[in-house]
Coordinates of C-alpha atoms in Angstrom, one line a residue:
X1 CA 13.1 14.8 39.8
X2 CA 10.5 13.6 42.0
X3 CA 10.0 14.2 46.0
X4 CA 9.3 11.6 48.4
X5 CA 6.4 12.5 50.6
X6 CA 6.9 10.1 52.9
X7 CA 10.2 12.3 53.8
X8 CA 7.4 15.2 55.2
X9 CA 7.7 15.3 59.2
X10 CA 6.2 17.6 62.1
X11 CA 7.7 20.4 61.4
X12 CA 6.5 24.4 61.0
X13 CA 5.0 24.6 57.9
X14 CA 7.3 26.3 55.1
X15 CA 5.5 27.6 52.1
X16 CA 8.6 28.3 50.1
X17 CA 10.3 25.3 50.5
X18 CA 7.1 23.7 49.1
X19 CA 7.0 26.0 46.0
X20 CA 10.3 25.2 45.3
X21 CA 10.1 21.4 45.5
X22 CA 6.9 21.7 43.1
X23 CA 8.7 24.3 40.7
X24 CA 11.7 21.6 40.5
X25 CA 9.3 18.5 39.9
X26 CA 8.1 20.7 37.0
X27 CA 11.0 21.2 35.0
X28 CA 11.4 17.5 35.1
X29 CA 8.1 16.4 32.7
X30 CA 6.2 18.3 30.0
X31 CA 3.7 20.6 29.8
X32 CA 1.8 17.4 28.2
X33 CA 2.5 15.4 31.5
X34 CA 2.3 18.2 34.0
X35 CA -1.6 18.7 32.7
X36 CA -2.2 14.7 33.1
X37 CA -0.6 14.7 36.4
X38 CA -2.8 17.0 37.4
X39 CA -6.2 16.4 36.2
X40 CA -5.8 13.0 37.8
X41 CA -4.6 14.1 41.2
X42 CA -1.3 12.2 40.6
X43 CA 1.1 15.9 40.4
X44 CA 3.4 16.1 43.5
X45 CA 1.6 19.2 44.7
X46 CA -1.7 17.7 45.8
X47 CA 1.0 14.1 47.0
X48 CA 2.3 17.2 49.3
X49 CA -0.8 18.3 50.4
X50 CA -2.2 15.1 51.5
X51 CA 0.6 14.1 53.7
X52 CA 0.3 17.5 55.6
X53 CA -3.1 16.4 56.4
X54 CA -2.5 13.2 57.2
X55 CA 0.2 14.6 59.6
X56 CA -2.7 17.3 60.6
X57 CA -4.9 14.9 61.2
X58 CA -2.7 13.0 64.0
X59 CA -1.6 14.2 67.6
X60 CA 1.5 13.5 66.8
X61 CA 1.8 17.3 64.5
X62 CA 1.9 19.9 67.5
X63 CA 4.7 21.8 65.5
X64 CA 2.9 21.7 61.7
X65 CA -0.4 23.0 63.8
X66 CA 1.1 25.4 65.6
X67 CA 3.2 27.1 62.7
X68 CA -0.5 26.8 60.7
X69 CA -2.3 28.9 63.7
X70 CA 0.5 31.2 64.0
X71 CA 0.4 32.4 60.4
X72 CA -3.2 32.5 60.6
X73 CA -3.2 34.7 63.4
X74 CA -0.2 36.7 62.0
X75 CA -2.3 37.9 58.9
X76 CA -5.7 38.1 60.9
X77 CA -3.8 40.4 63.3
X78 CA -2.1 42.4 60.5
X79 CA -5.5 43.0 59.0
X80 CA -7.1 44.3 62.1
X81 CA -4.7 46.8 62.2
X82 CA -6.3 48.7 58.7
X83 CA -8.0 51.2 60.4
X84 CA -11.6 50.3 58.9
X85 CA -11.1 46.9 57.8
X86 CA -13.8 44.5 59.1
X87 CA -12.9 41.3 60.6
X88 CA -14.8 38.0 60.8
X89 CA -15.9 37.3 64.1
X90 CA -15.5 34.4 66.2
X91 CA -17.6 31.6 65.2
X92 CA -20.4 31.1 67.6
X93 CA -21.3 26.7 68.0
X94 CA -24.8 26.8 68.5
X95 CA -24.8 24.5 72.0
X96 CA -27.8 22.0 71.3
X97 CA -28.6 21.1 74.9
X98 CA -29.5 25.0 74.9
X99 CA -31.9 24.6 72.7
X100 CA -35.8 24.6 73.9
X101 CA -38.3 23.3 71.3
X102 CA -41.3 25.8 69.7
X103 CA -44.0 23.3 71.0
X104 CA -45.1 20.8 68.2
X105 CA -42.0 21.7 66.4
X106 CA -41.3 18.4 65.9
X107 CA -44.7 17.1 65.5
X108 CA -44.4 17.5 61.4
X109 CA -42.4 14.8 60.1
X110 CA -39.0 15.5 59.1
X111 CA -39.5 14.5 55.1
X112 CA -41.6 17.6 55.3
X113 CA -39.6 19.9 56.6
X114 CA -36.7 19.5 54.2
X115 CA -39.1 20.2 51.1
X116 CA -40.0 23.7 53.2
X117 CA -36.4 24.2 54.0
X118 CA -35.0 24.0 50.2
X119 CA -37.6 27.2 49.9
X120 CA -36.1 28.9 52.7
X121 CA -33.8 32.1 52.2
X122 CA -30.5 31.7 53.6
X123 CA -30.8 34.5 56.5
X124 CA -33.9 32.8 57.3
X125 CA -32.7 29.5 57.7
X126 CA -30.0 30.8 60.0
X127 CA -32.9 32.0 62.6
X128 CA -34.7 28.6 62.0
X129 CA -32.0 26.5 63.1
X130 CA -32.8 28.0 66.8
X131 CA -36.3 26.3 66.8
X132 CA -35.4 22.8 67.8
X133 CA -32.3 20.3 68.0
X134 CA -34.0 18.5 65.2
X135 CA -34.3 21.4 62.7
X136 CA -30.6 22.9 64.3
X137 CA -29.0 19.6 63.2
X138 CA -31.0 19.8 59.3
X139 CA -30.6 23.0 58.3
X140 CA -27.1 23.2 59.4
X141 CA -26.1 21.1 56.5
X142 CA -28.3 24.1 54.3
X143 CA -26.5 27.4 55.9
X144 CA -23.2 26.0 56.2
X145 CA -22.8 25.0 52.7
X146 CA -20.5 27.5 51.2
X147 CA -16.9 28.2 51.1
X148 CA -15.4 32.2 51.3
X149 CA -12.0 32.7 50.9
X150 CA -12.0 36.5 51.6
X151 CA -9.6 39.6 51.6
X152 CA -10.9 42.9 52.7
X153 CA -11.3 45.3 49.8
X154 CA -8.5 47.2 51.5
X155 CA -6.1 44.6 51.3
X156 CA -3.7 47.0 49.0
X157 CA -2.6 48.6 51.9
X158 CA -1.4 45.2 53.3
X159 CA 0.8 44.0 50.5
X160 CA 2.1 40.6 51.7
X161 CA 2.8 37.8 49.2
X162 CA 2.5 34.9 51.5
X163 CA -1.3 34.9 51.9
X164 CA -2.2 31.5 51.1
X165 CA -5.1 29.1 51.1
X166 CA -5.2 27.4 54.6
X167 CA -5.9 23.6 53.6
X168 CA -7.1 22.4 56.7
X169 CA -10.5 24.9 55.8
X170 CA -11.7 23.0 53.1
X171 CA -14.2 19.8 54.0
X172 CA -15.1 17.7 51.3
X173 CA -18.9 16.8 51.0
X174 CA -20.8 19.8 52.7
X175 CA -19.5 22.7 50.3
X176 CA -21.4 23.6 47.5
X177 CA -20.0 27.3 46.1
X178 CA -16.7 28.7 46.7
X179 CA -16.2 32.3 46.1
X180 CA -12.4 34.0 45.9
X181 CA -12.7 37.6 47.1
X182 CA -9.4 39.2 46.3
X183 CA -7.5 36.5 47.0
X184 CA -4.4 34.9 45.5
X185 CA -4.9 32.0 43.2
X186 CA -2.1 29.6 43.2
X187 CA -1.3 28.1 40.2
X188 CA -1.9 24.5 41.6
X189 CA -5.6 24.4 42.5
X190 CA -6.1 23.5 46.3
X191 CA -9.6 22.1 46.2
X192 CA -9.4 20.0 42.9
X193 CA -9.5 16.7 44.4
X194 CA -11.0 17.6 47.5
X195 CA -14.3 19.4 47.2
X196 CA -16.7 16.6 45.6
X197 CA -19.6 18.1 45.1
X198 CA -18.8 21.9 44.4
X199 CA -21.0 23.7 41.9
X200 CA -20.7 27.4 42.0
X201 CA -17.0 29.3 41.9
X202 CA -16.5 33.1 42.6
X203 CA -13.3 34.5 41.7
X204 CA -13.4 38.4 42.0
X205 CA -11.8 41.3 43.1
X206 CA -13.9 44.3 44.7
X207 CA -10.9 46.4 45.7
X208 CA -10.5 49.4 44.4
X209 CA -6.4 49.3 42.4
X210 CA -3.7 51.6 41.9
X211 CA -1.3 50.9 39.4
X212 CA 1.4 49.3 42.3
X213 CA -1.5 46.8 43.3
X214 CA -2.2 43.6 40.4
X215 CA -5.9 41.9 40.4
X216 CA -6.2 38.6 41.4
X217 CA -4.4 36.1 38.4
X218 CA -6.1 32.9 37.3
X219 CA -2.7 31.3 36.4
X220 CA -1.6 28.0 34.6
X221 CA -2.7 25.2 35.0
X222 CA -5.3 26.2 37.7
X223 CA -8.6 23.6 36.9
X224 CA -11.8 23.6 38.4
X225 CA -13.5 20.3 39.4
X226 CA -15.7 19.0 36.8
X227 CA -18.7 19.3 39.1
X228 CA -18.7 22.7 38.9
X229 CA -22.5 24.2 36.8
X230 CA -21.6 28.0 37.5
X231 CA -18.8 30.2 37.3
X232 CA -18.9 33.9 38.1
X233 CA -15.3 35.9 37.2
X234 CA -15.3 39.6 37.9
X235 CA -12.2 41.9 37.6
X236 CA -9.9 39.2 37.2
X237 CA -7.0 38.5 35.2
X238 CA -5.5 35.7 33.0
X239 CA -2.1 35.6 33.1
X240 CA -1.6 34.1 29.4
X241 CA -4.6 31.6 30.3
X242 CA -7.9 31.1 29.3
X243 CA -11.1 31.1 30.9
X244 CA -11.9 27.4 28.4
X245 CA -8.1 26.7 30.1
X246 CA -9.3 26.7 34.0
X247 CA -12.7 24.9 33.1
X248 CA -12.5 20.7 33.2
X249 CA -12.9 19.1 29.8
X250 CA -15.6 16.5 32.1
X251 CA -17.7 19.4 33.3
X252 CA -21.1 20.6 32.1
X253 CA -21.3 24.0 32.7
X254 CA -24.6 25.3 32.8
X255 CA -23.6 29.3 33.4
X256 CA -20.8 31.6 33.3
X257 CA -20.7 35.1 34.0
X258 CA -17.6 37.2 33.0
X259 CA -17.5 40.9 34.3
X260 CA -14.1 43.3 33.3
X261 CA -11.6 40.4 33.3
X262 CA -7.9 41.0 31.7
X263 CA -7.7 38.3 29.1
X264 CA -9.2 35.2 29.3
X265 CA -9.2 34.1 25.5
X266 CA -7.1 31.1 24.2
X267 CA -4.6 33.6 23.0
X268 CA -4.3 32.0 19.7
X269 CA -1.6 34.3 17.5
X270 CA -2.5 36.7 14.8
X271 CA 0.2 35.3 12.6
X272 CA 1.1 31.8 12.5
X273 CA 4.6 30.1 12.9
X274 CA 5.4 26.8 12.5
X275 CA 6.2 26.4 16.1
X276 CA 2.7 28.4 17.0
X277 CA 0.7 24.8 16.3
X278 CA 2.6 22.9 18.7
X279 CA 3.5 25.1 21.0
X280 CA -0.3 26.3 21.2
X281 CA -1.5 22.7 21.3
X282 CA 0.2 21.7 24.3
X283 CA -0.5 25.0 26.3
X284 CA -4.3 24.2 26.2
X285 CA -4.2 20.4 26.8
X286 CA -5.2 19.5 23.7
X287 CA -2.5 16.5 23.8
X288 CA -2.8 15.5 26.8
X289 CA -5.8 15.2 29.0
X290 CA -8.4 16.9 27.0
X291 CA -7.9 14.9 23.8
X292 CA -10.3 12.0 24.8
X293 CA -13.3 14.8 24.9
X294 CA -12.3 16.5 21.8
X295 CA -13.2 13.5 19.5
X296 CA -16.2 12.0 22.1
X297 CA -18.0 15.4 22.1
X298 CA -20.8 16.2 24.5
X299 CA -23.9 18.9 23.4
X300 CA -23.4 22.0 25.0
X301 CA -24.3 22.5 28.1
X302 CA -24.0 26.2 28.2
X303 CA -27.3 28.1 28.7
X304 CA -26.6 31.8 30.1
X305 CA -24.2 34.0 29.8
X306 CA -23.3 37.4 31.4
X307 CA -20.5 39.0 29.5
X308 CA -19.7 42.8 30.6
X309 CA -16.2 44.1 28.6
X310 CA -17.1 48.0 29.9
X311 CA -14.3 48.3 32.5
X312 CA -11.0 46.7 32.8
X313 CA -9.2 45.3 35.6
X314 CA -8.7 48.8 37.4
X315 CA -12.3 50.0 37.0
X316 CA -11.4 52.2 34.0
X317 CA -13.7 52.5 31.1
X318 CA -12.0 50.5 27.9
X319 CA -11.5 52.3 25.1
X320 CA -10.5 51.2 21.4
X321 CA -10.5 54.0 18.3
X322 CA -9.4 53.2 14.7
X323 CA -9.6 49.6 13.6
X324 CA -9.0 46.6 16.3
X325 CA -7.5 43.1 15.9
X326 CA -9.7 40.2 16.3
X327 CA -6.8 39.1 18.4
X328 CA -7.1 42.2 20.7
X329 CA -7.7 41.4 24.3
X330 CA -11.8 41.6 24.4
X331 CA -12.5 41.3 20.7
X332 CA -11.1 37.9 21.0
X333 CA -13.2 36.8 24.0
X334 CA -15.7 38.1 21.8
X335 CA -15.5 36.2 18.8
X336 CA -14.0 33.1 20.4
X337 CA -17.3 33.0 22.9
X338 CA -19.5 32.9 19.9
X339 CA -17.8 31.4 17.5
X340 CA -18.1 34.2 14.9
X341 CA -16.5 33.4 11.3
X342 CA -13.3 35.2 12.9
X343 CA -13.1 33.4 15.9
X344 CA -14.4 29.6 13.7
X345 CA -11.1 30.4 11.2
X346 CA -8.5 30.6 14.1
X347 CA -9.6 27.9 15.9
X348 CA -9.9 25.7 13.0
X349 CA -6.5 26.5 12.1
X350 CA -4.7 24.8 15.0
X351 CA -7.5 21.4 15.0
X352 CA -6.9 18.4 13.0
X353 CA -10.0 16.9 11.6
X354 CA -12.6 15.6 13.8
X355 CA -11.5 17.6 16.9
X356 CA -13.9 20.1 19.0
X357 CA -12.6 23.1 21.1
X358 CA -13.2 24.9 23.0
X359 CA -15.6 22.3 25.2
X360 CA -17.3 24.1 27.8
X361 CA -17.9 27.8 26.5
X362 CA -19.5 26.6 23.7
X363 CA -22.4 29.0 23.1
X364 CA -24.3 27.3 19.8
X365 CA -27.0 26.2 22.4
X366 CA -27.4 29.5 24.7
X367 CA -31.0 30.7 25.7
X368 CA -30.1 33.7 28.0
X369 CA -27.7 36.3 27.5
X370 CA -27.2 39.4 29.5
X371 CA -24.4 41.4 27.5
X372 CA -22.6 45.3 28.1
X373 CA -20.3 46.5 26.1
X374 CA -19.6 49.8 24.7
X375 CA -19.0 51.3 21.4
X376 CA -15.9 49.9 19.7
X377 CA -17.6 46.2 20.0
X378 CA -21.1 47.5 18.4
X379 CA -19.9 46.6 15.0
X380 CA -19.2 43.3 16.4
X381 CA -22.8 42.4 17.6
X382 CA -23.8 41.2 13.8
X383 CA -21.4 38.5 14.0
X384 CA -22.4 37.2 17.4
X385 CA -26.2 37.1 16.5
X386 CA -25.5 34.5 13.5
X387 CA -24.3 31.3 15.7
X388 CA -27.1 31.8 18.4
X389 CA -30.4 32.8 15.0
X390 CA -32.0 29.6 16.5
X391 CA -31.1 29.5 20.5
X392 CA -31.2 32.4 21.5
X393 CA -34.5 33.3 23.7
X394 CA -33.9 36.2 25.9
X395 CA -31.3 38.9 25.7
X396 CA -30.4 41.2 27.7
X397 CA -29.1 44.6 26.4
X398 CA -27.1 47.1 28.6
X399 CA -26.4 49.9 26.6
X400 CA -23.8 52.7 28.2
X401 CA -23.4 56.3 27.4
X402 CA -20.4 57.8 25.4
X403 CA -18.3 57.2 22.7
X404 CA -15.4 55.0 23.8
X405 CA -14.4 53.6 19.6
X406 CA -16.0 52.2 16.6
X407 CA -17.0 52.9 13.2
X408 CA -20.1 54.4 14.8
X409 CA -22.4 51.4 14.0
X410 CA -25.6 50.9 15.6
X411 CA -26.9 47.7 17.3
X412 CA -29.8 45.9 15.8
X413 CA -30.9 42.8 16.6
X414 CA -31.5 41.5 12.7
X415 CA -31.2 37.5 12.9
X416 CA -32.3 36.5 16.1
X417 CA -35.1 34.1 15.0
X418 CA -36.2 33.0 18.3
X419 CA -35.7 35.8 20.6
X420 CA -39.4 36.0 22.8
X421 CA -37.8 38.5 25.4
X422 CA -36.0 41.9 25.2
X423 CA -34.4 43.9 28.0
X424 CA -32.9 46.9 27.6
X425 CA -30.8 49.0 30.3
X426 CA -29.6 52.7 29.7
X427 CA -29.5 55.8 31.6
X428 CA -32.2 58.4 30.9
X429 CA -30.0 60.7 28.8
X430 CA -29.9 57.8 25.8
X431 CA -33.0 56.3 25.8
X432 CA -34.3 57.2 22.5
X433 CA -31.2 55.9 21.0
X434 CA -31.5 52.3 23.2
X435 CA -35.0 52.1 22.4
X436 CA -35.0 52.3 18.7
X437 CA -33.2 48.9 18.8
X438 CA -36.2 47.4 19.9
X439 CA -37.7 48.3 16.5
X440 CA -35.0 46.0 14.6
X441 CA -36.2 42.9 16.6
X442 CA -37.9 41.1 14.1
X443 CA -38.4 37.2 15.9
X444 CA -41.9 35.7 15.0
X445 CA -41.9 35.7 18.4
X446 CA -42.5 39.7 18.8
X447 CA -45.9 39.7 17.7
X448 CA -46.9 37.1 19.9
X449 CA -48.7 37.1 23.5
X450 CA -45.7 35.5 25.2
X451 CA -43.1 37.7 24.1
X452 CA -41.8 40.5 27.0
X453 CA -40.2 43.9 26.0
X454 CA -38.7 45.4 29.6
X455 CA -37.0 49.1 29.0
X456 CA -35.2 50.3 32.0
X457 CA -34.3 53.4 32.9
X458 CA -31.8 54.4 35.5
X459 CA -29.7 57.4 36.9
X460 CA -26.1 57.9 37.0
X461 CA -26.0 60.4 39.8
X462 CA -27.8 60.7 43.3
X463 CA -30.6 62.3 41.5
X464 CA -34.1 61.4 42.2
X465 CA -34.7 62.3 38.9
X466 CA -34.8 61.0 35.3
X467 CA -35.8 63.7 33.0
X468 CA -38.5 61.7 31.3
X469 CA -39.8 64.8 29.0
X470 CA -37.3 63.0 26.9
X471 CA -39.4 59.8 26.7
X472 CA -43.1 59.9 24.6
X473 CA -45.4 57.2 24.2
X474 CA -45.7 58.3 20.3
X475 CA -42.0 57.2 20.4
X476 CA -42.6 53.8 21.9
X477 CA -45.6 53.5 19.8
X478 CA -43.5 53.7 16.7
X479 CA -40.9 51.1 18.0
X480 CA -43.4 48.9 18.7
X481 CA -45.5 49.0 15.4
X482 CA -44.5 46.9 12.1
X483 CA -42.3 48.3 10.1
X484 CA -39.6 47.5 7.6
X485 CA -37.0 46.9 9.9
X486 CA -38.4 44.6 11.9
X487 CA -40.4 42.1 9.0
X488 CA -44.2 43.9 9.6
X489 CA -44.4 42.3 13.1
X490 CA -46.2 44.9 15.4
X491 CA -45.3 43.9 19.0
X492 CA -48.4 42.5 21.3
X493 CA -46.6 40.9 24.4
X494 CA -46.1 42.2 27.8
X495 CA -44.4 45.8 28.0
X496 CA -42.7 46.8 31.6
X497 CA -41.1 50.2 31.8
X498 CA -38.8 50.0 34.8
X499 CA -37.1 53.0 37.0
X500 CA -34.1 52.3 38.9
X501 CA -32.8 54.6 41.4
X502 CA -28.8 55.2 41.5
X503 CA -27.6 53.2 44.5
X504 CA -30.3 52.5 45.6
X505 CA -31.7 56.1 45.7
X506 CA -35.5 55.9 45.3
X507 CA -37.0 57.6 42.1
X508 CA -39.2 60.9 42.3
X509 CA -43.0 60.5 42.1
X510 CA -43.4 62.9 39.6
X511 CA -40.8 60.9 37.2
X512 CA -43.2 57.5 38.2
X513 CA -46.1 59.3 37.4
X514 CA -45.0 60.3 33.9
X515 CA -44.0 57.0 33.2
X516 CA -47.2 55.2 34.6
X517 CA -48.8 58.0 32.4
X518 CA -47.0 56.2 29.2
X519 CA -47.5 53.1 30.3
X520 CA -51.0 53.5 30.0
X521 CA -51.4 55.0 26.8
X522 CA -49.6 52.6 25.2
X523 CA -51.8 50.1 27.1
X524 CA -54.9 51.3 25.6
X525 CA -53.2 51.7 22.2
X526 CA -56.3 49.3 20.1
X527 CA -52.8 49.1 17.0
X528 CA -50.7 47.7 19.1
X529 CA -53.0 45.8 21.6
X530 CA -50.5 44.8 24.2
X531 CA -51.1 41.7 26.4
X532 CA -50.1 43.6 29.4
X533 CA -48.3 46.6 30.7
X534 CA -47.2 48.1 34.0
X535 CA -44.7 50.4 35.5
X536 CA -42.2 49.4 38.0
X537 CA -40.0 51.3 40.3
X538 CA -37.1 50.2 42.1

């Protein structure tokens, strides 16, 4: 049954008995009405939530306050006590009246000044907002402008399970990114219907996880505003949700970047029973509020895509031998993502006619993707490149070492029409292997001036150095000639052979010097005639 609000009074603030009011207003309406109630802001858990900060925002609330501060403090207090753990420090208020203008600051009119402060880097609008009241009170609006909801990376050693989101942080207009850093995600999303004008999400975990401690859980029916153009999700997991679940049906997501989650496809079963349409239906929205965008279909808005299935959860490497299921937890994000035949079929099984889903992964219209997997998936590659043939512009290729599954296939690139810009990644020890995809890239666009072939090379170790004996220019030479393999186009665009240090280790002269030493006979190569070529070290 339903809970009067109204009924809320100052008193200390008591998480459970608010979970367990929501969880019994959920077992009175459907899964149907549940994802109505709340996509419109109407569910009782966001009713709750604005009556505590209508009582917070009062001075008639000094025991809801207090109980607030005192949790606050109990978990600050409990964190500074990890030996090692940093703590955010008291927040400074810049004092205007303190303030002494740079002489003819404020000469330039203020118009001005905003166009050069959009251009600014963050840290140095931060030291900028010392130079006058004027610029203090503008650029404020600039560095203040994201939301963190943190958790040290040692929070394992701290296992408390009343962490929660602090309401009273979150201010409506000003934020522009969120970002989750180990934190617990509640199934009932706090900023929904708050944040107006939020555009970038973070949900990740950093800490490093033994098997007592779970990743941070993106759980049902957690929904993101539909303002939101970016979402980044690193070692997260989906607890029987979907990454197309937390997205809103109204968004136009421009860019999505998905890093060793657990999960995250639709979850659609392998074998179908009768109660698997209905059942399945319901559990993505798709009868509820989602219908209305099904059948009144936007173009995708999708445009780049980072999708890295190397490590799970717990930082191990994934492995997969003998012959996978396309329902299997990765091949499935896979094939759903790009709508291979595989993934088309079971989708189209649990659609009536003139329905679209999913809405905002939708990759027929991507023009940058930056993709790592390793061997068991390699076989898979062919049946990603068919739905993006004629999108597709630049892809980015991060090949890994070893043999984690497969049938032993190697990647080509056959059926990219329109790709105009390679990048491959590998370490030292595989480069002729990486590089020899390059000579299946067989795009028009190769042979042209405008296209960009980057190879970059990097160590695994604290090593200075990357062994490039290994690496010829003959062997470039040959990749980047016509052949068979890729239609008779010889490639003539710009060539950069990068070095990348591990961990920021610099790289040995003697390694930059044998690359700049390729570099430039490849440069003055009169069959291959390359618009430009340099070496760059990082």
């Amino acid at each position: 049954m339903d809970f009067d609000c109204n009924t809320l009074i100052d008193e200390p603030y008591n998480f459970h008995g608010m979970a367990s009011v929501v969880d019994a207003y959920d077992e009175t309406i459907s899964v149907s009405e549940r994802y109505n109630r709340v996509y419109d802001g109407s569910h009782l858990y966001y009713r709750y939530h604005t009556r505590l900060l209508e009582l917070l925002s009062g001075d008639d609330s000094p025991q809801l306050k207090f109980s607030l501060q005192l949790e606050y403090d109990y978990v600050r207090t409990s964190f500074l006590e990890i030996y090692g753990t940093p703590s955010p420090n008291e927040s400074n208020a810049i004092d205007l009246s303190s303030i002494h203008p740079i002489p003819f600051s404020d000469a330039v009119p203020l118009e001005l000044w905003e166009e050069i402060f959009d251009l600014l880097p963050h840290q140095t609008r931060l030291v900028s907002r010392c130079v006058s009241q004027l610029w203090c009170r503008s650029l404020t609006r600039r560095t203040h402008a994201y939301l963190v909801l943190s958790i040290p990376d040692r929070w394992p050693e701290y296992l408390r399970p009343r962490v929660t989101d602090d309401p009273l942080a979150l201010r409506r207009f000003a934020i522009r990114g969120l970002r989750y850093t180990n934190w617990p995600i509640f199934p009932y999303n706090i900023f929904l219907h708050l944040l107006d004008n939020l555009e970038t999400v973070a949900i990740e975990g950093t800490a490093k996880l033994d098997p007592d401690c779970l990743p941070p859980s993106v759980i049902c029916p957690f929904l993101l505003p539909s303002t939101v153009k970016e979402l980044q999700l690193s070692k997260v997991a989906f607890d029987e949700y979907s990454i197309e679940g937390m997205i809103s049906p109204a968004g136009r997501l421009e860019r999505l970047s998905i890093e060793n989650v657990d999960g995250g496809d639709l979850g659609i079963p392998s074998v179908l029973f009768d109660w698997d349409y209905q059942n399945f239906r319901e559990s993505v929205g798709l009868t509820s509020f989602r219908r209305p965008y099904m059948l009144d279909v936007y173009p995708p808005s999708l445009r780049y895509l980072k999708l890295d299935l190397l490590y799970d959860t717990f930082g191990s490497v994934a492995e997969s031998f003998g012959v996978p299921e396309i329902t299997d937890d990765g091949f499935a994000l896979l094939h759903q993502l790009f709508r291979t035949d595989f993934g088309a079929a079971y989708f189209e099984s649990m659609l009536v006619e003139g329905e679209v889903f999913p809405l905002q992964t939708r990759t027929s219209l991507l023009e940058e993707l930056d993709i790592r997997v390793s061997s068991q998936y390699f076989d898979h590659l062919r049946h990603i490149w068919q739905p993006l043939a004629a999108c597709l512009t630049k892809l980015t290729l991060r090949i890994p070492r070893g043999n984690t599954g497969g049938m032993g296939s190697r990647v080509t690139l056959a059926g990219l029409n329109v790709l105009n810009t390679l990048v491959i990644c590998c370490s030292y020890q595989i480069v002729r292997r990486a590089v020899s995809v390059m000579s299946t890239w067989a795009s028009p666009y190769r042979s042209t001036p405008g296209s960009v072939f980057e190879l970059w090379l990097h160590s695994d170790s604290g090593s200075p150095f990357l062994h490039l004996h290994c690496v010829s220019s003959l062997f470039l030479r040959r990749c980047m000639l016509a052949s068979e393999r890729n239609g008779m186009r010889t490639f003539r665009g710009s060539f950069i052979f990068g070095l990348q240090g591990f961990a920021g280790n610099p790289i040995d002269d003697i390694d930059y010097d044998l690359a700049s030493g390729i570099v430039h006979d490849i440069r003055d190569d009169s069959a291959i005639s390359l618009h430009s070529a340099e070496c760059v070290r990082l």
